[in-house]
mmCIF file of N, CA, C and O in Angstrom:
data_model
loop_
_atom_site.group_PDB
_atom_site.id
_atom_site.type_symbol
_atom_site.label_atom_id
_atom_site.label_comp_id
_atom_site.label_asym_id
_atom_site.label_seq_id
_atom_site.Cartn_x
_atom_site.Cartn_y
_atom_site.Cartn_z
ATOM 1 N N ASN A 1 -2.777 4.202 -10.229
ATOM 2 C CA ASN A 1 -3.550 5.165 -9.737
ATOM 3 C C ASN A 1 -5.361 5.447 -9.825
ATOM 4 O O ASN A 1 -5.306 5.975 -10.970
ATOM 5 N N PHE A 2 -6.198 5.121 -9.320
ATOM 6 C CA PHE A 2 -7.463 4.987 -9.667
ATOM 7 C C PHE A 2 -8.007 6.576 -10.184
ATOM 8 O O PHE A 2 -9.255 6.583 -11.113
ATOM 9 N N TYR A 3 -7.263 7.326 -9.533
ATOM 10 C CA TYR A 3 -8.185 8.672 -10.333
ATOM 11 C C TYR A 3 -7.222 9.095 -11.377
ATOM 12 O O TYR A 3 -7.704 10.414 -12.203
ATOM 13 N N ASP A 4 -6.378 8.661 -12.249
ATOM 14 C CA ASP A 4 -5.535 9.139 -13.294
ATOM 15 C C ASP A 4 -5.859 8.535 -14.710
ATOM 16 O O ASP A 4 -6.550 7.383 -14.592
ATOM 17 N N PRO A 5 -6.777 9.464 -15.664
ATOM 18 C CA PRO A 5 -7.531 8.856 -16.210
ATOM 19 C C PRO A 5 -7.122 7.740 -17.364
ATOM 20 O O PRO A 5 -7.452 6.868 -17.663
ATOM 21 N N THR A 6 -5.483 7.502 -17.168
ATOM 22 C CA THR A 6 -4.644 6.896 -17.978
ATOM 23 C C THR A 6 -4.228 5.495 -17.247
ATOM 24 O O THR A 6 -3.734 4.734 -17.676
ATOM 25 N N ASN A 7 -5.037 5.329 -16.063
ATOM 26 C CA ASN A 7 -4.851 4.347 -15.122
ATOM 27 C C ASN A 7 -3.174 4.023 -14.528
ATOM 28 O O ASN A 7 -3.045 3.031 -14.409
ATOM 29 N N ALA A 8 -2.689 5.224 -14.605
ATOM 30 C CA ALA A 8 -1.039 5.164 -14.559
ATOM 31 C C ALA A 8 -1.073 4.599 -12.865
ATOM 32 O O ALA A 8 -1.489 5.008 -12.127
ATOM 33 N N PHE A 9 0.017 3.968 -12.709
ATOM 34 C CA PHE A 9 0.343 3.049 -11.171
ATOM 35 C C PHE A 9 2.076 3.486 -10.956
ATOM 36 O O PHE A 9 2.990 3.222 -12.039
ATOM 37 N N ASP A 10 2.043 4.238 -10.231
ATOM 38 C CA ASP A 10 3.740 4.158 -9.551
ATOM 39 C C ASP A 10 3.883 3.892 -8.356
ATOM 40 O O ASP A 10 2.898 3.922 -7.425
ATOM 41 N N TYR A 11 4.759 3.530 -7.941
ATOM 42 C CA TYR A 11 5.809 3.075 -6.573
ATOM 43 C C TYR A 11 5.496 4.388 -5.656
ATOM 44 O O TYR A 11 6.144 5.569 -6.230
ATOM 45 N N GLY A 12 4.684 4.269 -4.159
ATOM 46 C CA GLY A 12 4.944 5.532 -3.417
ATOM 47 C C GLY A 12 6.072 5.611 -2.906
ATOM 48 O O GLY A 12 6.869 5.386 -3.372
ATOM 49 N N ALA A 13 5.999 7.387 -2.602
ATOM 50 C CA ALA A 13 7.625 7.913 -2.519
ATOM 51 C C ALA A 13 7.954 8.020 -1.089
ATOM 52 O O ALA A 13 8.629 7.574 -0.322
ATOM 53 N N GLU A 14 6.497 7.077 -0.209
ATOM 54 C CA GLU A 14 6.772 6.831 1.451
ATOM 55 C C GLU A 14 5.889 5.672 1.356
ATOM 56 O O GLU A 14 4.963 4.706 0.617
ATOM 57 N N ASP A 15 6.392 4.974 2.419
ATOM 58 C CA ASP A 15 5.865 3.402 2.988
ATOM 59 C C ASP A 15 4.412 3.952 3.421
ATOM 60 O O ASP A 15 3.250 2.930 2.705
ATOM 61 N N TYR A 16 4.229 4.379 4.161
ATOM 62 C CA TYR A 16 2.779 4.512 4.892
ATOM 63 C C TYR A 16 2.331 6.084 4.530
ATOM 64 O O TYR A 16 2.754 7.093 5.699
ATOM 65 N N ASP A 17 1.599 6.249 3.540
ATOM 66 C CA ASP A 17 1.177 7.778 3.271
ATOM 67 C C ASP A 17 -0.213 8.261 4.206
ATOM 68 O O ASP A 17 -1.177 8.190 3.620
ATOM 69 N N TYR A 18 -0.212 8.517 5.495
ATOM 70 C CA TYR A 18 -0.944 9.268 6.476
ATOM 71 C C TYR A 18 -1.579 10.559 5.651
ATOM 72 O O TYR A 18 -2.691 10.656 6.035
ATOM 73 N N ASP A 19 -0.425 11.213 4.867
ATOM 74 C CA ASP A 19 -0.929 12.376 4.643
ATOM 75 C C ASP A 19 -2.040 12.026 3.445
ATOM 76 O O ASP A 19 -2.990 13.003 3.116
ATOM 77 N N ALA A 20 -1.800 10.940 3.036
ATOM 78 C CA ALA A 20 -2.765 11.071 1.639
ATOM 79 C C ALA A 20 -4.090 10.741 2.397
ATOM 80 O O ALA A 20 -5.161 11.077 1.884
ATOM 81 N N LEU A 21 -4.125 10.132 3.301
ATOM 82 C CA LEU A 21 -5.729 9.727 4.215
ATOM 83 C C LEU A 21 -6.190 11.528 4.836
ATOM 84 O O LEU A 21 -7.652 11.205 4.583
ATOM 85 N N ARG A 22 -5.225 12.146 4.917
ATOM 86 C CA ARG A 22 -5.548 13.477 5.613
ATOM 87 C C ARG A 22 -5.944 13.987 4.485
ATOM 88 O O ARG A 22 -7.317 14.955 4.736
ATOM 89 N N ASN A 23 -5.518 14.093 3.582
ATOM 90 C CA ASN A 23 -6.018 14.940 2.563
ATOM 91 C C ASN A 23 -7.325 14.501 1.906
ATOM 92 O O ASN A 23 -8.140 15.415 1.541
ATOM 93 N N ALA A 24 -8.028 13.516 1.951
ATOM 94 C CA ALA A 24 -9.057 12.760 1.583
ATOM 95 C C ALA A 24 -10.091 13.540 2.277
ATOM 96 O O ALA A 24 -11.177 13.983 2.214
ATOM 97 N N LEU A 25 -9.756 13.422 3.982
ATOM 98 C CA LEU A 25 -10.659 13.784 4.831
ATOM 99 C C LEU A 25 -11.017 15.192 4.932
ATOM 100 O O LEU A 25 -12.114 15.757 4.945
ATOM 101 N N SER A 26 -9.945 15.966 4.420
ATOM 102 C CA SER A 26 -9.766 17.322 4.358
ATOM 103 C C SER A 26 -10.643 17.748 3.490
ATOM 104 O O SER A 26 -11.312 18.955 3.439
ATOM 105 N N ASN A 27 -11.042 16.921 2.046
ATOM 106 C CA ASN A 27 -11.486 17.305 1.200
ATOM 107 C C ASN A 27 -12.882 17.051 0.892
ATOM 108 O O ASN A 27 -13.728 16.302 0.053
ATOM 109 N N LYS A 28 -13.058 16.375 2.318
ATOM 110 C CA LYS A 28 -14.670 15.991 2.294
ATOM 111 C C LYS A 28 -14.855 14.990 1.625
ATOM 112 O O LYS A 28 -15.900 14.037 0.795
ATOM 113 N N GLY A 29 -13.509 13.815 1.830
ATOM 114 C CA GLY A 29 -13.459 12.473 0.583
ATOM 115 C C GLY A 29 -13.719 12.236 -0.699
ATOM 116 O O GLY A 29 -13.691 11.422 -1.411
ATOM 117 N N ASP A 30 -13.290 13.435 -1.431
ATOM 118 C CA ASP A 30 -13.519 13.951 -2.377
ATOM 119 C C ASP A 30 -12.228 13.925 -3.478
ATOM 120 O O ASP A 30 -11.160 15.118 -3.076
ATOM 121 N N CYS A 31 -11.269 12.981 -3.692
ATOM 122 C CA CYS A 31 -9.862 13.118 -4.174
ATOM 123 C C CYS A 31 -9.567 13.667 -5.483
ATOM 124 O O CYS A 31 -8.922 13.851 -5.937
ATOM 125 N N ARG A 32 -11.052 13.855 -6.232
ATOM 126 C CA ARG A 32 -11.294 14.160 -7.447
ATOM 127 C C ARG A 32 -10.117 15.777 -7.241
ATOM 128 O O ARG A 32 -9.421 16.285 -7.891
ATOM 129 N N ALA A 33 -10.768 16.695 -6.189
ATOM 130 C CA ALA A 33 -10.376 17.937 -6.120
ATOM 131 C C ALA A 33 -9.064 17.837 -6.028
ATOM 132 O O ALA A 33 -8.325 18.628 -6.557
ATOM 133 N N VAL A 34 -8.365 17.036 -5.177
ATOM 134 C CA VAL A 34 -7.024 17.031 -4.987
ATOM 135 C C VAL A 34 -6.248 16.770 -6.541
ATOM 136 O O VAL A 34 -5.512 17.414 -6.524
ATOM 137 N N ALA A 35 -7.032 15.821 -6.774
ATOM 138 C CA ALA A 35 -6.355 15.631 -8.430
ATOM 139 C C ALA A 35 -6.029 16.346 -9.148
ATOM 140 O O ALA A 35 -5.417 16.536 -9.996
ATOM 141 N N ALA A 36 -7.529 17.218 -9.465
ATOM 142 C CA ALA A 36 -7.310 18.548 -10.230
ATOM 143 C C ALA A 36 -6.336 19.566 -9.871
ATOM 144 O O ALA A 36 -5.840 20.097 -10.929
ATOM 145 N N ASN A 37 -5.970 19.923 -8.682
ATOM 146 C CA ASN A 37 -5.188 20.713 -8.279
ATOM 147 C C ASN A 37 -3.758 20.278 -8.656
ATOM 148 O O ASN A 37 -2.806 21.322 -8.325
ATOM 149 N N ASN A 38 -3.309 19.023 -8.870
ATOM 150 C CA ASN A 38 -2.154 18.737 -9.082
ATOM 151 C C ASN A 38 -1.533 19.190 -10.551
ATOM 152 O O ASN A 38 -0.459 19.252 -10.623
ATOM 153 N N ASN A 39 -2.639 19.460 -11.029
ATOM 154 C CA ASN A 39 -1.870 19.624 -12.533
ATOM 155 C C ASN A 39 -0.842 19.333 -13.363
ATOM 156 O O ASN A 39 -0.133 19.439 -14.028
ATOM 157 N N GLY A 40 -0.722 17.691 -13.213
ATOM 158 C CA GLY A 40 0.291 16.987 -13.857
ATOM 159 C C GLY A 40 1.970 17.194 -13.198
ATOM 160 O O GLY A 40 2.823 16.718 -14.144
ATOM 161 N N ASN A 41 1.671 18.486 -12.576
ATOM 162 C CA ASN A 41 3.373 18.232 -11.757
ATOM 163 C C ASN A 41 3.854 17.953 -10.767
ATOM 164 O O ASN A 41 3.275 17.683 -9.830
ATOM 165 N N GLU A 42 5.044 17.058 -11.027
ATOM 166 C CA GLU A 42 5.187 16.100 -9.981
ATOM 167 C C GLU A 42 5.791 17.040 -8.776
ATOM 168 O O GLU A 42 5.729 16.061 -7.535
ATOM 169 N N ASP A 43 6.284 17.920 -9.123
ATOM 170 C CA ASP A 43 7.217 18.614 -7.762
ATOM 171 C C ASP A 43 6.129 19.282 -6.991
ATOM 172 O O ASP A 43 6.114 18.917 -5.869
ATOM 173 N N ASP A 44 5.005 19.307 -7.427
ATOM 174 C CA ASP A 44 3.469 19.870 -6.509
ATOM 175 C C ASP A 44 2.678 18.838 -6.007
ATOM 176 O O ASP A 44 1.643 19.168 -5.900
ATOM 177 N N TYR A 45 3.003 17.394 -6.356
ATOM 178 C CA TYR A 45 2.120 16.527 -6.255
ATOM 179 C C TYR A 45 1.791 16.467 -4.756
ATOM 180 O O TYR A 45 2.315 16.162 -3.799
ATOM 181 N N VAL A 46 -0.009 16.015 -4.964
ATOM 182 C CA VAL A 46 -0.203 15.699 -3.506
ATOM 183 C C VAL A 46 -1.439 14.366 -3.487
ATOM 184 O O VAL A 46 -1.980 14.678 -4.472
ATOM 185 N N SER A 47 -0.879 13.777 -2.744
ATOM 186 C CA SER A 47 -1.464 12.474 -2.535
ATOM 187 C C SER A 47 -3.139 12.478 -1.945
ATOM 188 O O SER A 47 -2.809 13.405 -0.815
ATOM 189 N N CYS A 48 -3.604 11.637 -2.268
ATOM 190 C CA CYS A 48 -4.962 11.438 -2.029
ATOM 191 C C CYS A 48 -5.446 10.377 -1.833
ATOM 192 O O CYS A 48 -5.315 9.258 -2.655
ATOM 193 N N ALA A 49 -5.937 9.287 -0.468
ATOM 194 C CA ALA A 49 -6.466 8.312 -0.577
ATOM 195 C C ALA A 49 -7.439 7.921 0.291
ATOM 196 O O ALA A 49 -7.756 8.551 1.271
ATOM 197 N N HIS A 50 -8.241 7.087 0.000
ATOM 198 C CA HIS A 50 -9.148 6.383 0.881
ATOM 199 C C HIS A 50 -8.684 5.463 1.733
ATOM 200 O O HIS A 50 -9.758 4.901 2.933
ATOM 201 N N VAL A 51 -7.959 4.421 1.495
ATOM 202 C CA VAL A 51 -7.656 3.257 1.742
ATOM 203 C C VAL A 51 -6.357 2.774 1.913
ATOM 204 O O VAL A 51 -5.391 3.101 1.134
ATOM 205 N N MET A 52 -5.887 2.342 3.275
ATOM 206 C CA MET A 52 -4.320 2.052 3.494
ATOM 207 C C MET A 52 -4.494 0.506 3.437
ATOM 208 O O MET A 52 -4.972 0.437 4.733
ATOM 209 N N PRO A 53 -4.106 -0.281 2.426
ATOM 210 C CA PRO A 53 -4.601 -2.216 2.559
ATOM 211 C C PRO A 53 -4.300 -2.501 3.644
ATOM 212 O O PRO A 53 -4.653 -3.477 4.483
ATOM 213 N N GLU A 54 -2.814 -2.311 4.090
ATOM 214 C CA GLU A 54 -1.871 -2.878 5.013
ATOM 215 C C GLU A 54 -1.114 -1.852 5.664
ATOM 216 O O GLU A 54 -0.380 -1.235 5.288
ATOM 217 N N VAL A 55 -0.864 -2.508 6.973
ATOM 218 C CA VAL A 55 -0.277 -1.413 8.051
ATOM 219 C C VAL A 55 1.185 -2.727 8.639
ATOM 220 O O VAL A 55 0.226 -3.805 9.100
ATOM 221 N N TRP A 56 2.041 -2.727 8.180
ATOM 222 C CA TRP A 56 2.850 -3.914 8.979
ATOM 223 C C TRP A 56 3.364 -3.356 10.322
ATOM 224 O O TRP A 56 3.213 -2.301 11.010
ATOM 225 N N ARG A 57 4.163 -3.694 11.383
ATOM 226 C CA ARG A 57 4.935 -3.740 12.306
ATOM 227 C C ARG A 57 5.242 -2.436 12.558
ATOM 228 O O ARG A 57 6.184 -1.905 11.481
ATOM 229 N N GLY A 58 5.730 -1.962 13.764
ATOM 230 C CA GLY A 58 6.098 -0.431 13.782
ATOM 231 C C GLY A 58 5.596 0.485 13.606
ATOM 232 O O GLY A 58 5.598 1.920 13.431
ATOM 233 N N GLN A 59 4.503 0.651 13.520
ATOM 234 C CA GLN A 59 3.357 1.536 12.902
ATOM 235 C C GLN A 59 2.233 1.605 14.317
ATOM 236 O O GLN A 59 1.250 2.932 13.644
ATOM 237 N N ARG A 60 2.647 1.372 15.203
ATOM 238 C CA ARG A 60 1.512 1.452 16.427
ATOM 239 C C ARG A 60 1.171 3.096 16.817
ATOM 240 O O ARG A 60 0.180 3.485 17.113
ATOM 241 N N GLU A 61 2.489 4.229 16.817
ATOM 242 C CA GLU A 61 2.191 5.489 17.528
ATOM 243 C C GLU A 61 1.512 6.003 16.372
ATOM 244 O O GLU A 61 0.277 6.777 16.627
ATOM 245 N N ALA A 62 1.592 5.758 15.160
ATOM 246 C CA ALA A 62 1.148 6.199 13.780
ATOM 247 C C ALA A 62 -0.305 5.888 14.168
ATOM 248 O O ALA A 62 -1.246 6.769 13.732
ATOM 249 N N ILE A 63 -0.739 4.918 13.960
ATOM 250 C CA ILE A 63 -1.891 4.076 14.170
ATOM 251 C C ILE A 63 -2.944 4.756 15.306
ATOM 252 O O ILE A 63 -4.081 5.250 14.731
ATOM 253 N N GLU A 64 -2.284 4.662 16.378
ATOM 254 C CA GLU A 64 -2.953 5.823 17.517
ATOM 255 C C GLU A 64 -3.495 7.088 17.314
ATOM 256 O O GLU A 64 -4.501 7.319 17.494
ATOM 257 N N SER A 65 -2.251 7.745 16.662
ATOM 258 C CA SER A 65 -2.821 9.135 16.193
ATOM 259 C C SER A 65 -3.753 8.989 15.370
ATOM 260 O O SER A 65 -4.493 9.889 15.515
ATOM 261 N N ALA A 66 -3.570 8.341 14.261
ATOM 262 C CA ALA A 66 -4.229 8.499 12.944
ATOM 263 C C ALA A 66 -6.190 8.301 13.802
ATOM 264 O O ALA A 66 -6.957 9.155 13.279
ATOM 265 N N GLU A 67 -6.489 7.051 14.460
ATOM 266 C CA GLU A 67 -7.599 7.027 15.536
ATOM 267 C C GLU A 67 -8.004 8.302 16.367
ATOM 268 O O GLU A 67 -9.254 8.454 15.991
ATOM 269 N N ILE A 68 -7.099 8.779 16.965
ATOM 270 C CA ILE A 68 -7.717 10.070 17.816
ATOM 271 C C ILE A 68 -8.163 10.725 16.476
ATOM 272 O O ILE A 68 -8.849 11.681 17.170
ATOM 273 N N ASP A 69 -7.256 11.132 15.771
ATOM 274 C CA ASP A 69 -7.796 12.338 14.602
ATOM 275 C C ASP A 69 -8.871 11.788 14.342
ATOM 276 O O ASP A 69 -9.421 12.640 13.019
ATOM 277 N N ASN A 70 -9.415 10.586 14.237
ATOM 278 C CA ASN A 70 -10.760 10.256 13.414
ATOM 279 C C ASN A 70 -10.349 9.625 12.129
ATOM 280 O O ASN A 70 -11.206 10.392 10.762
ATOM 281 N N LEU A 71 -8.746 9.969 11.702
ATOM 282 C CA LEU A 71 -8.708 9.554 10.294
ATOM 283 C C LEU A 71 -9.171 8.077 10.042
ATOM 284 O O LEU A 71 -9.044 7.703 8.561
ATOM 285 N N ILE A 72 -8.805 7.303 10.804
ATOM 286 C CA ILE A 72 -9.172 6.021 10.428
ATOM 287 C C ILE A 72 -9.753 5.526 11.530
ATOM 288 O O ILE A 72 -10.543 5.908 12.597
ATOM 289 N N GLU A 73 -10.691 4.085 11.080
ATOM 290 C CA GLU A 73 -11.488 3.601 12.293
ATOM 291 C C GLU A 73 -10.456 2.448 12.822
ATOM 292 O O GLU A 73 -9.300 2.475 12.328
ATOM 293 N N PRO A 74 -10.999 2.387 14.113
ATOM 294 C CA PRO A 74 -10.097 1.573 15.382
ATOM 295 C C PRO A 74 -9.669 0.545 14.259
ATOM 296 O O PRO A 74 -10.246 -0.458 13.487
ATOM 297 N N ALA A 75 -8.419 0.275 14.481
ATOM 298 C CA ALA A 75 -7.415 -1.403 14.157
ATOM 299 C C ALA A 75 -8.003 -2.255 14.905
ATOM 300 O O ALA A 75 -7.746 -2.428 15.991
ATOM 301 N N VAL A 76 -8.354 -3.097 14.114
ATOM 302 C CA VAL A 76 -8.608 -4.584 14.595
ATOM 303 C C VAL A 76 -8.205 -5.513 13.603
ATOM 304 O O VAL A 76 -7.840 -5.685 12.712
ATOM 305 N N GLY A 77 -8.011 -6.516 14.278
ATOM 306 C CA GLY A 77 -7.804 -7.745 13.658
ATOM 307 C C GLY A 77 -8.930 -8.357 12.442
ATOM 308 O O GLY A 77 -9.940 -8.371 12.396
ATOM 309 N N THR A 78 -8.219 -8.737 11.559
ATOM 310 C CA THR A 78 -9.256 -9.133 10.670
ATOM 311 C C THR A 78 -9.182 -10.460 10.235
ATOM 312 O O THR A 78 -9.555 -11.290 8.975
ATOM 313 N N GLY A 79 -8.150 -11.277 10.903
ATOM 314 C CA GLY A 79 -7.864 -12.657 10.725
ATOM 315 C C GLY A 79 -6.716 -13.142 10.141
ATOM 316 O O GLY A 79 -6.401 -14.297 9.509
ATOM 317 N N GLY A 80 -6.426 -12.318 9.017
ATOM 318 C CA GLY A 80 -5.184 -12.507 8.198
ATOM 319 C C GLY A 80 -4.032 -12.570 8.858
ATOM 320 O O GLY A 80 -3.594 -11.732 9.997
ATOM 321 N N VAL A 81 -2.895 -13.784 8.330
ATOM 322 C CA VAL A 81 -1.915 -13.683 8.534
ATOM 323 C C VAL A 81 -0.947 -13.904 7.813
ATOM 324 O O VAL A 81 -0.909 -13.999 6.864
ATOM 325 N N ALA A 82 0.058 -12.923 8.074
ATOM 326 C CA ALA A 82 1.181 -12.837 7.070
ATOM 327 C C ALA A 82 2.184 -13.821 6.931
ATOM 328 O O ALA A 82 2.699 -14.184 7.906
ATOM 329 N N LYS A 83 2.506 -14.039 6.157
ATOM 330 C CA LYS A 83 3.505 -14.735 5.756
ATOM 331 C C LYS A 83 4.584 -14.522 4.877
ATOM 332 O O LYS A 83 4.199 -14.205 3.885
ATOM 333 N N PHE A 84 5.738 -14.571 4.933
ATOM 334 C CA PHE A 84 6.666 -14.635 3.777
ATOM 335 C C PHE A 84 7.464 -16.301 3.189
ATOM 336 O O PHE A 84 8.129 -16.861 4.336
ATOM 337 N N SER A 85 7.105 -16.162 2.037
ATOM 338 C CA SER A 85 7.493 -17.837 1.360
ATOM 339 C C SER A 85 7.420 -17.447 0.057
ATOM 340 O O SER A 85 7.548 -16.320 -0.734
ATOM 341 N N TRP A 86 7.968 -18.479 -0.603
ATOM 342 C CA TRP A 86 7.587 -18.542 -2.290
ATOM 343 C C TRP A 86 6.682 -19.682 -2.847
ATOM 344 O O TRP A 86 6.849 -20.732 -1.822
ATOM 345 N N TYR A 87 6.318 -19.684 -3.305
ATOM 346 C CA TYR A 87 5.905 -21.176 -4.363
ATOM 347 C C TYR A 87 6.268 -21.545 -5.308
ATOM 348 O O TYR A 87 6.700 -20.744 -6.258
ATOM 349 N N VAL A 88 6.997 -22.650 -5.715
ATOM 350 C CA VAL A 88 7.021 -23.035 -7.048
ATOM 351 C C VAL A 88 5.985 -24.521 -7.440
ATOM 352 O O VAL A 88 5.757 -25.143 -7.095
ATOM 353 N N PRO A 89 5.332 -23.954 -8.678
ATOM 354 C CA PRO A 89 4.254 -24.736 -9.344
ATOM 355 C C PRO A 89 5.012 -26.306 -9.487
ATOM 356 O O PRO A 89 6.228 -26.318 -9.743
ATOM 357 N N LYS A 90 4.393 -27.032 -9.389
ATOM 358 C CA LYS A 90 4.360 -28.600 -9.499
ATOM 359 C C LYS A 90 5.424 -28.729 -10.989
ATOM 360 O O LYS A 90 6.267 -29.502 -10.951
ATOM 361 N N TYR A 91 4.866 -28.204 -12.121
ATOM 362 C CA TYR A 91 5.369 -28.407 -12.898
ATOM 363 C C TYR A 91 6.913 -27.712 -13.537
ATOM 364 O O TYR A 91 7.550 -28.542 -14.060
ATOM 365 N N THR A 92 6.983 -26.358 -12.685
ATOM 366 C CA THR A 92 8.243 -25.784 -12.355
ATOM 367 C C THR A 92 9.571 -26.907 -11.493
ATOM 368 O O THR A 92 10.217 -26.968 -12.380
ATOM 369 N N ALA A 93 8.629 -27.022 -10.492
ATOM 370 C CA ALA A 93 9.697 -28.265 -9.395
ATOM 371 C C ALA A 93 10.124 -29.511 -10.566
ATOM 372 O O ALA A 93 11.211 -29.968 -10.835
ATOM 373 N N THR A 94 9.178 -30.065 -11.386
ATOM 374 C CA THR A 94 9.290 -31.013 -11.919
ATOM 375 C C THR A 94 10.611 -31.156 -13.021
ATOM 376 O O THR A 94 11.511 -31.529 -13.443
ATOM 377 N N GLU A 95 10.512 -29.972 -13.542
ATOM 378 C CA GLU A 95 11.072 -29.301 -14.826
ATOM 379 C C GLU A 95 12.997 -28.899 -14.059
ATOM 380 O O GLU A 95 13.728 -29.502 -14.905
ATOM 381 N N ASP A 96 12.568 -28.579 -13.046
ATOM 382 C CA ASP A 96 13.984 -28.145 -12.587
ATOM 383 C C ASP A 96 13.783 -28.363 -11.010
ATOM 384 O O ASP A 96 13.551 -27.513 -9.901
ATOM 385 N N PRO A 97 14.094 -29.603 -10.571
ATOM 386 C CA PRO A 97 14.156 -29.798 -9.311
ATOM 387 C C PRO A 97 15.133 -28.721 -8.228
ATOM 388 O O PRO A 97 15.215 -28.407 -6.709
ATOM 389 N N THR A 98 16.394 -28.468 -9.136
ATOM 390 C CA THR A 98 17.025 -27.238 -7.889
ATOM 391 C C THR A 98 16.274 -26.185 -7.649
ATOM 392 O O THR A 98 16.712 -25.575 -6.311
ATOM 393 N N LEU A 99 14.778 -25.616 -8.142
ATOM 394 C CA LEU A 99 14.394 -24.677 -7.572
ATOM 395 C C LEU A 99 13.622 -24.641 -6.337
ATOM 396 O O LEU A 99 13.163 -24.086 -5.374
ATOM 397 N N LEU A 100 13.961 -26.040 -5.761
ATOM 398 C CA LEU A 100 12.949 -26.481 -4.509
ATOM 399 C C LEU A 100 13.552 -26.220 -3.188
ATOM 400 O O LEU A 100 12.739 -25.985 -2.459
ATOM 401 N N THR A 101 14.585 -25.443 -3.140
ATOM 402 C CA THR A 101 14.841 -25.000 -2.237
ATOM 403 C C THR A 101 15.629 -23.576 -2.342
ATOM 404 O O THR A 101 16.065 -23.163 -3.916
ATOM 405 N N HIS A 102 16.402 -22.969 -1.817
ATOM 406 C CA HIS A 102 16.983 -21.700 -2.065
ATOM 407 C C HIS A 102 18.640 -21.872 -2.623
ATOM 408 O O HIS A 102 18.922 -20.836 -3.049
ATOM 409 N N PHE A 103 18.868 -23.250 -2.205
ATOM 410 C CA PHE A 103 20.301 -23.171 -3.107
ATOM 411 C C PHE A 103 20.528 -23.305 -4.113
ATOM 412 O O PHE A 103 21.433 -22.905 -5.197
ATOM 413 N N GLY A 104 19.322 -23.820 -5.004
ATOM 414 C CA GLY A 104 19.056 -23.659 -6.240
ATOM 415 C C GLY A 104 18.767 -22.683 -7.228
ATOM 416 O O GLY A 104 18.787 -22.415 -8.178
ATOM 417 N N LEU A 105 18.490 -21.513 -6.433
ATOM 418 C CA LEU A 105 18.415 -19.958 -6.919
ATOM 419 C C LEU A 105 19.640 -19.843 -7.614
ATOM 420 O O LEU A 105 20.277 -18.904 -8.424
#
C-alpha cells in the first residue's frame, strides 16, 4: 500500500476494485484523505486507488460502465500479450531434468 507509512502489502478483498477508483475520483484524486479516515480499523476500511494495472477477460461491462462514468480512460490495447507458463533456469534444469515437464513436479 503506497499510502501506508509501514509500506504494508495485503491482498485485496476483491479482484477488481472499481470502488477504489471511484473513491479516488470523489476525493479529487487525494487518497490521503481516504487513508486518514480509515483510522486503522479494518472493518471500516475504504480502499482508494488511481491505477488498476491489468484487467482480464470477463470485465467488459464493468469497463464500459467505468468509461461512461469518466472513471477510467478508454480501454485500448497496449500491445502486451498475456501468457501463462513457467520458466526453469538452465542451471536448475541441468541439476534436476525432471523439472522440464509438469510430470517432474
